PDB file of C-alpha atoms and ligand atoms in Angstrom:
ATOM      1  CA  MET A   1      17.557  16.652   0.324  1.00  0.00           C
ATOM      2  CA  GLU A   2      16.545  13.153  -0.663  1.00  0.00           C
ATOM      3  CA  LEU A   3      13.039  12.115   0.314  1.00  0.00           C
ATOM      4  CA  ALA A   4      14.304   8.863   1.785  1.00  0.00           C
ATOM      5  CA  SER A   5      16.409  10.722   4.330  1.00  0.00           C
ATOM      6  CA  TYR A   6      13.230  12.098   5.916  1.00  0.00           C
ATOM      7  CA  ALA A   7      12.540   8.574   7.178  1.00  0.00           C
ATOM      8  CA  ASP A   8      15.038   9.399   9.933  1.00  0.00           C
ATOM      9  CA  ARG A   9      12.418  11.732  11.317  1.00  0.00           C
ATOM     10  CA  ALA A  10      10.108   8.784  11.851  1.00  0.00           C
ATOM     11  CA  VAL A  11      12.853   6.677  13.461  1.00  0.00           C
ATOM     12  CA  HIS A  12      13.975   9.417  15.840  1.00  0.00           C
ATOM     13  CA  LEU A  13      10.433  10.288  16.812  1.00  0.00           C
ATOM     14  CA  VAL A  14       9.610   6.675  17.708  1.00  0.00           C
ATOM     15  CA  ASN A  15      12.827   6.393  19.709  1.00  0.00           C
ATOM     16  CA  THR A  16      11.918   9.299  21.974  1.00  0.00           C
ATOM     17  CA  PHE A  17       9.948   6.741  23.968  1.00  0.00           C
ATOM     18  CA  ASP A  18      11.582   3.728  25.579  1.00  0.00           C
ATOM     19  CA  PRO A  19       8.767   1.206  26.175  1.00  0.00           C
ATOM     20  CA  TYR A  20      10.920  -0.936  28.502  1.00  0.00           C
ATOM     21  CA  ARG A  21      12.013   1.764  30.934  1.00  0.00           C
ATOM     22  CA  ARG A  22       8.879   3.776  30.136  1.00  0.00           C
ATOM     23  CA  ARG A  23      11.204   6.709  29.652  1.00  0.00           C
ATOM     24  CA  ASP A  24       9.625   9.489  27.605  1.00  0.00           C
ATOM     25  CA  ASP A  25      11.812  12.148  26.010  1.00  0.00           C
ATOM     26  CA  LEU A  26       8.934  13.938  24.321  1.00  0.00           C
ATOM     27  CA  THR A  27       6.694  15.525  26.903  1.00  0.00           C
ATOM     28  CA  THR A  28       7.394  19.251  26.629  1.00  0.00           C
ATOM     29  CA  VAL A  29       7.700  21.924  23.955  1.00  0.00           C
ATOM     30  CA  GLU A  30      11.444  22.013  24.729  1.00  0.00           C
ATOM     31  CA  ASP A  31      11.657  18.262  24.034  1.00  0.00           C
ATOM     32  CA  ALA A  32       9.878  18.761  20.708  1.00  0.00           C
ATOM     33  CA  ARG A  33      12.204  21.611  19.799  1.00  0.00           C
ATOM     34  CA  ALA A  34      15.236  19.434  20.563  1.00  0.00           C
ATOM     35  CA  LEU A  35      13.856  16.622  18.382  1.00  0.00           C
ATOM     36  CA  LEU A  36      13.150  18.961  15.482  1.00  0.00           C
ATOM     37  CA  SER A  37      16.493  20.707  15.640  1.00  0.00           C
ATOM     38  CA  ARG A  38      18.308  17.343  15.583  1.00  0.00           C
ATOM     39  CA  GLN A  39      16.434  16.663  12.328  1.00  0.00           C
ATOM     40  CA  GLY A  40      17.143  20.076  10.852  1.00  0.00           C
ATOM     41  CA  ALA A  41      13.476  21.061  11.155  1.00  0.00           C
ATOM     42  CA  CYS A  42      12.047  24.156  12.752  1.00  0.00           C
ATOM     43  CA  GLY A  43       8.819  26.100  13.249  1.00  0.00           C
ATOM     44  CA  ARG A  44       6.551  27.403  15.959  1.00  0.00           C
ATOM     45  CA  LEU A  45       5.761  24.770  18.568  1.00  0.00           C
ATOM     46  CA  THR A  46       2.963  24.612  21.099  1.00  0.00           C
ATOM     47  CA  SER A  47       1.737  21.924  23.471  1.00  0.00           C
ATOM     48  CA  ALA A  48      -0.749  20.931  20.744  1.00  0.00           C
ATOM     49  CA  ASP A  49       2.216  20.081  18.498  1.00  0.00           C
ATOM     50  CA  VAL A  50       3.700  17.955  21.272  1.00  0.00           C
ATOM     51  CA  GLN A  51       0.413  16.071  21.594  1.00  0.00           C
ATOM     52  CA  GLU A  52       0.163  15.576  17.838  1.00  0.00           C
ATOM     53  CA  LEU A  53       3.738  14.287  17.634  1.00  0.00           C
ATOM     54  CA  ARG A  54       3.065  11.862  20.488  1.00  0.00           C
ATOM     55  CA  THR A  55       0.000  10.496  18.709  1.00  0.00           C
ATOM     56  CA  LEU A  56       2.012  10.153  15.518  1.00  0.00           C
ATOM     57  CA  ARG A  57       4.733   8.403  17.501  1.00  0.00           C
ATOM     58  CA  ASP A  58       2.298   5.684  18.632  1.00  0.00           C
ATOM     59  CA  LYS A  59       1.192   5.026  15.061  1.00  0.00           C
ATOM     60  CA  LEU A  60       4.758   4.930  13.771  1.00  0.00           C
ATOM     61  CA  ARG A  61       5.674   2.518  16.583  1.00  0.00           C
ATOM     62  CA  THR A  62       2.832   0.263  15.420  1.00  0.00           C
ATOM     63  CA  ILE A  63       4.227   0.340  11.875  1.00  0.00           C
ATOM     64  CA  PHE A  64       7.713  -0.735  12.990  1.00  0.00           C
ATOM     65  CA  ASP A  65       6.429  -3.344  15.464  1.00  0.00           C
ATOM     66  CA  THR A  66       4.030  -4.979  13.010  1.00  0.00           C
ATOM     67  CA  ALA A  67       6.524  -4.845  10.126  1.00  0.00           C
ATOM     68  CA  ASP A  68       9.156  -6.427  12.375  1.00  0.00           C
ATOM     69  CA  ALA A  69       6.697  -9.185  13.311  1.00  0.00           C
ATOM     70  CA  GLY A  70       5.959  -9.898   9.641  1.00  0.00           C
ATOM     71  CA  GLY A  71       2.633  -8.068   9.487  1.00  0.00           C
ATOM     72  CA  GLN A  72       3.398  -6.180   6.301  1.00  0.00           C
ATOM     73  CA  GLN A  73      -0.186  -5.527   5.249  1.00  0.00           C
ATOM     74  CA  GLN A  74      -1.066  -4.080   8.646  1.00  0.00           C
ATOM     75  CA  ALA A  75       2.031  -1.877   8.621  1.00  0.00           C
ATOM     76  CA  VAL A  76       1.148  -0.620   5.144  1.00  0.00           C
ATOM     77  CA  ASP A  77      -2.440   0.092   6.184  1.00  0.00           C
ATOM     78  CA  VAL A  78      -1.329   2.254   9.105  1.00  0.00           C
ATOM     79  CA  LEU A  79       1.243   4.067   6.970  1.00  0.00           C
ATOM     80  CA  ASN A  80      -1.292   4.674   4.201  1.00  0.00           C
ATOM     81  CA  GLY A  81      -3.622   6.167   6.791  1.00  0.00           C
ATOM     82  CA  LEU A  82      -0.873   8.558   7.872  1.00  0.00           C
ATOM     83  CA  LEU A  83      -0.037   9.507   4.273  1.00  0.00           C
ATOM     84  CA  GLU A  84      -3.672  10.432   3.796  1.00  0.00           C
ATOM     85  CA  GLN A  85      -3.765  12.395   7.039  1.00  0.00           C
ATOM     86  CA  TYR A  86      -0.488  14.183   6.269  1.00  0.00           C
ATOM     87  CA  PRO A  87      -0.228  14.764   2.520  1.00  0.00           C
ATOM     88  CA  ILE A  88       2.838  16.458   1.086  1.00  0.00           C
ATOM     89  CA  ARG A  89       2.036  20.006  -0.120  1.00  0.00           C
ATOM     90  CA  PRO A  90       4.767  21.016  -2.540  1.00  0.00           C
ATOM     91  CA  GLN A  91       5.408  24.623  -3.540  1.00  0.00           C
ATOM     92  CA  ILE A  92       8.260  26.159  -5.493  1.00  0.00           C
ATOM     93  CA  SER A  93       9.845  28.987  -3.572  1.00  0.00           C
ATOM     94  CA  GLY A  94      12.548  31.540  -4.253  1.00  0.00           C
ATOM     95  CA  HIS A  95      12.445  33.345  -0.932  1.00  0.00           C
ATOM     96  CA  ASP A  96      15.249  35.664   0.155  1.00  0.00           C
ATOM     97  CA  GLY A  97      16.764  35.780  -3.303  1.00  0.00           C
ATOM     98  CA  THR A  98      17.569  32.035  -3.348  1.00  0.00           C
ATOM     99  CA  ASP A  99      17.336  29.894  -6.497  1.00  0.00           C
ATOM    100  CA  TRP A 100      13.939  28.369  -7.159  1.00  0.00           C
ATOM    101  CA  HIS A 101      13.633  25.321  -4.958  1.00  0.00           C
ATOM    102  CA  LEU A 102      10.994  22.943  -3.758  1.00  0.00           C
ATOM    103  CA  HIS A 103       9.348  23.260  -0.377  1.00  0.00           C
ATOM    104  CA  LEU A 104       7.468  20.051   0.389  1.00  0.00           C
ATOM    105  CA  VAL A 105       5.218  21.092   3.228  1.00  0.00           C
ATOM    106  CA  GLU A 106       4.058  24.638   2.539  1.00  0.00           C
ATOM    107  CA  GLY A 107       0.864  25.739   4.261  1.00  0.00           C
ATOM    108  CA  MET A 108       0.599  22.847   6.682  1.00  0.00           C
ATOM    109  CA  PRO A 109      -1.716  23.589   9.614  1.00  0.00           C
ATOM    110  CA  SER A 110       0.983  23.062  12.233  1.00  0.00           C
ATOM    111  CA  THR A 111       4.686  22.456  12.743  1.00  0.00           C
ATOM    112  CA  ALA A 112       3.870  18.931  13.910  1.00  0.00           C
ATOM    113  CA  ALA A 113       1.907  18.277  10.706  1.00  0.00           C
ATOM    114  CA  ALA A 114       4.807  19.523   8.580  1.00  0.00           C
ATOM    115  CA  TYR A 115       7.184  17.228  10.458  1.00  0.00           C
ATOM    116  CA  ALA A 116       4.720  14.347  10.095  1.00  0.00           C
ATOM    117  CA  ALA A 117       4.244  14.820   6.343  1.00  0.00           C
ATOM    118  CA  LYS A 118       7.968  14.571   5.674  1.00  0.00           C
ATOM    119  CA  ALA A 119       8.504  11.725   8.152  1.00  0.00           C
ATOM    120  CA  CYS A 120       5.707   9.626   6.637  1.00  0.00           C
ATOM    121  CA  MET A 121       6.741  10.340   3.048  1.00  0.00           C
ATOM    122  CA  GLY A 122      10.348   9.408   3.848  1.00  0.00           C
ATOM    123  CA  LEU A 123       9.205   6.205   5.540  1.00  0.00           C
ATOM    124  CA  ALA A 124       6.975   5.318   2.586  1.00  0.00           C
ATOM    125  CA  VAL A 125       9.877   5.789   0.161  1.00  0.00           C
ATOM    126  CA  GLN A 126      12.189   3.596   2.238  1.00  0.00           C
ATOM    127  CA  ALA A 127       9.525   0.941   2.835  1.00  0.00           C
ATOM    128  CA  THR A 128       8.862   0.593  -0.882  1.00  0.00           C
ATOM    129  CA  GLU A 129      12.383   1.020  -2.251  1.00  0.00           C
ATOM    130  CA  LEU A 130      14.177  -1.146   0.322  1.00  0.00           C
ATOM    131  CA  GLY A 131      11.297  -3.360   1.480  1.00  0.00           C
ATOM    132  CA  ILE A 132       8.905  -3.229   4.397  1.00  0.00           C
ATOM    133  CA  ASP A 133      10.896  -5.976   6.098  1.00  0.00           C
ATOM    134  CA  ARG A 134      13.704  -3.413   6.438  1.00  0.00           C
ATOM    135  CA  LEU A 135      11.785  -1.690   9.209  1.00  0.00           C
ATOM    136  CA  GLY A 136      13.190  -3.264  12.337  1.00  0.00           C
ATOM    137  CA  VAL A 137      13.087  -3.302  16.124  1.00  0.00           C
ATOM    138  CA  CYS A 138      16.332  -3.713  18.076  1.00  0.00           C
ATOM    139  CA  GLN A 139      17.014  -7.353  19.077  1.00  0.00           C
ATOM    140  CA  ALA A 140      19.206  -6.416  22.038  1.00  0.00           C
ATOM    141  CA  ALA A 141      16.590  -6.779  24.775  1.00  0.00           C
ATOM    142  CA  PRO A 142      15.399  -4.824  26.661  1.00  0.00           C
ATOM    143  CA  CYS A 143      16.040  -2.129  24.028  1.00  0.00           C
ATOM    144  CA  ARG A 144      13.055  -1.703  21.692  1.00  0.00           C
ATOM    145  CA  ASP A 145      14.405   1.172  19.602  1.00  0.00           C
ATOM    146  CA  VAL A 146      13.530   1.042  15.924  1.00  0.00           C
ATOM    147  CA  PHE A 147      15.729   1.381  12.855  1.00  0.00           C
ATOM    148  CA  ILE A 148      15.703   1.072   9.077  1.00  0.00           C
ATOM    149  CA  ASP A 149      18.055  -1.586   7.763  1.00  0.00           C
ATOM    150  CA  THR A 150      19.923  -0.003   4.864  1.00  0.00           C
ATOM    151  CA  SER A 151      22.690  -2.637   4.870  1.00  0.00           C
ATOM    152  CA  THR A 152      23.307  -4.369   1.534  1.00  0.00           C
ATOM    153  CA  ASN A 153      22.936  -7.881   2.978  1.00  0.00           C
ATOM    154  CA  ARG A 154      19.828  -7.235   5.089  1.00  0.00           C
ATOM    155  CA  SER A 155      21.710  -8.204   8.209  1.00  0.00           C
ATOM    156  CA  ARG A 156      21.010  -5.420  10.643  1.00  0.00           C
ATOM    157  CA  ARG A 157      19.525  -6.521  13.972  1.00  0.00           C
ATOM    158  CA  TYR A 158      20.359  -3.695  16.359  1.00  0.00           C
ATOM    159  CA  CYS A 159      19.439  -0.042  16.648  1.00  0.00           C
ATOM    160  CA  SER A 160      23.011   1.073  17.317  1.00  0.00           C
ATOM    161  CA  GLU A 161      26.638   0.053  17.618  1.00  0.00           C
ATOM    162  CA  ARG A 162      26.185   0.213  21.362  1.00  0.00           C
ATOM    163  CA  CYS A 163      23.380  -2.355  21.372  1.00  0.00           C
ATOM    164  CA  ALA A 164      25.291  -4.621  18.957  1.00  0.00           C
ATOM    165  CA  THR A 165      28.256  -4.629  21.349  1.00  0.00           C
ATOM    166  CA  ARG A 166      26.011  -5.272  24.346  1.00  0.00           C
ATOM    167  CA  ALA A 167      24.342  -8.205  22.580  1.00  0.00           C
ATOM    168  CA  ASN A 168      27.705  -9.686  21.569  1.00  0.00           C
ATOM    169  CA  VAL A 169      29.046  -9.447  25.113  1.00  0.00           C
ATOM    170  CA  ALA A 170      25.874 -11.076  26.491  1.00  0.00           C
ATOM    171  CA  ALA A 171      26.126 -13.910  23.942  1.00  0.00           C
ATOM    172  CA  TYR A 172      29.813 -14.426  24.792  1.00  0.00           C
ATOM    173  CA  ARG A 173      29.063 -14.583  28.525  1.00  0.00           C
ATOM    174  CA  ALA A 174      26.231 -17.040  27.927  1.00  0.00           C
ATOM    175  CA  ARG A 175      28.543 -19.278  25.895  1.00  0.00           C
ATOM    176  CA  ARG A 176      31.223 -19.144  28.614  1.00  0.00           C
ATOM    177  CA  LYS A 177      28.713 -19.968  31.318  1.00  0.00           C
ATOM    178  CA  GLU A 178      27.447 -22.885  29.270  1.00  0.00           C
ATOM    179  CA  ALA A 179      30.990 -24.135  28.725  1.00  0.00           C
ATOM    180  CA  ALA A 180      31.742 -23.814  32.444  1.00  0.00           C
ATOM    181  CA  LEU A 181      28.573 -25.759  33.355  1.00  0.00           C
ATOM    182  CA  ALA A 182      29.404 -28.441  30.810  1.00  0.00           C
ATOM    183  CA  GLY A 183      32.922 -28.636  32.274  1.00  0.00           C
ATOM    184  CA  ALA A 184      31.565 -28.968  35.819  1.00  0.00           C
ATOM    185  CA  ALA A 185      29.112 -31.642  34.705  1.00  0.00           C
ATOM    186  CA  SER A 186      31.799 -33.718  33.002  1.00  0.00           C
ATOM    187  CA  SER A 187      34.214 -33.483  35.962  1.00  0.00           C
ATOM    188  CA  ALA A 188      31.402 -34.504  38.333  1.00  0.00           C
ATOM    189  CA  ALA A 189      30.659 -37.540  36.202  1.00  0.00           C
TER     190      ALA A 189
HETATM  191 ZN1   ZN B 201      13.423  27.462   1.167  1.00  0.00          ZN
HETATM  192 ZN1   ZN B 202      19.012  -1.051  20.728  1.00  0.00          ZN
END
């Protein structure tokens, strides 16, 4: 698995909280298990893991928000802090008769910490290889979901196809309304 792909763990963790609707999809151990299984991660989970993931989520949100607002140094500072808190611990393993392969987070103190180490490493790889300005926040208000712009022309503005469509429809309606008002104004003149 490519390191960069672990950045998805950061994105999906941040997006478990919707700051506009204040909807939180990470409050229970079951929620955490669902998040991890969507990312192909596993491990023993307790309420302490949930708390740790929620704290990590706030810091990751800060990284995306500040990067999106142009505060690259601040975003880097927060991410560097996380990389220090959650260092990768690589070990070569050949468990269950498999070929020798690399485990990145052996011996981490908790499942949340193992998830965090990979998420932060993946984010660091993407932020340096693509650019910190590729960390974005959805422009289709009120959605505030985050994303990583991997497009070749740095054009991504929305978290999803759904939000892109919603934004286009809203822009179209606004243009039509404007045209209708302009028409009414000219016929009244
Ligand atoms: Zn293995
Ligand atoms: Zn969105």
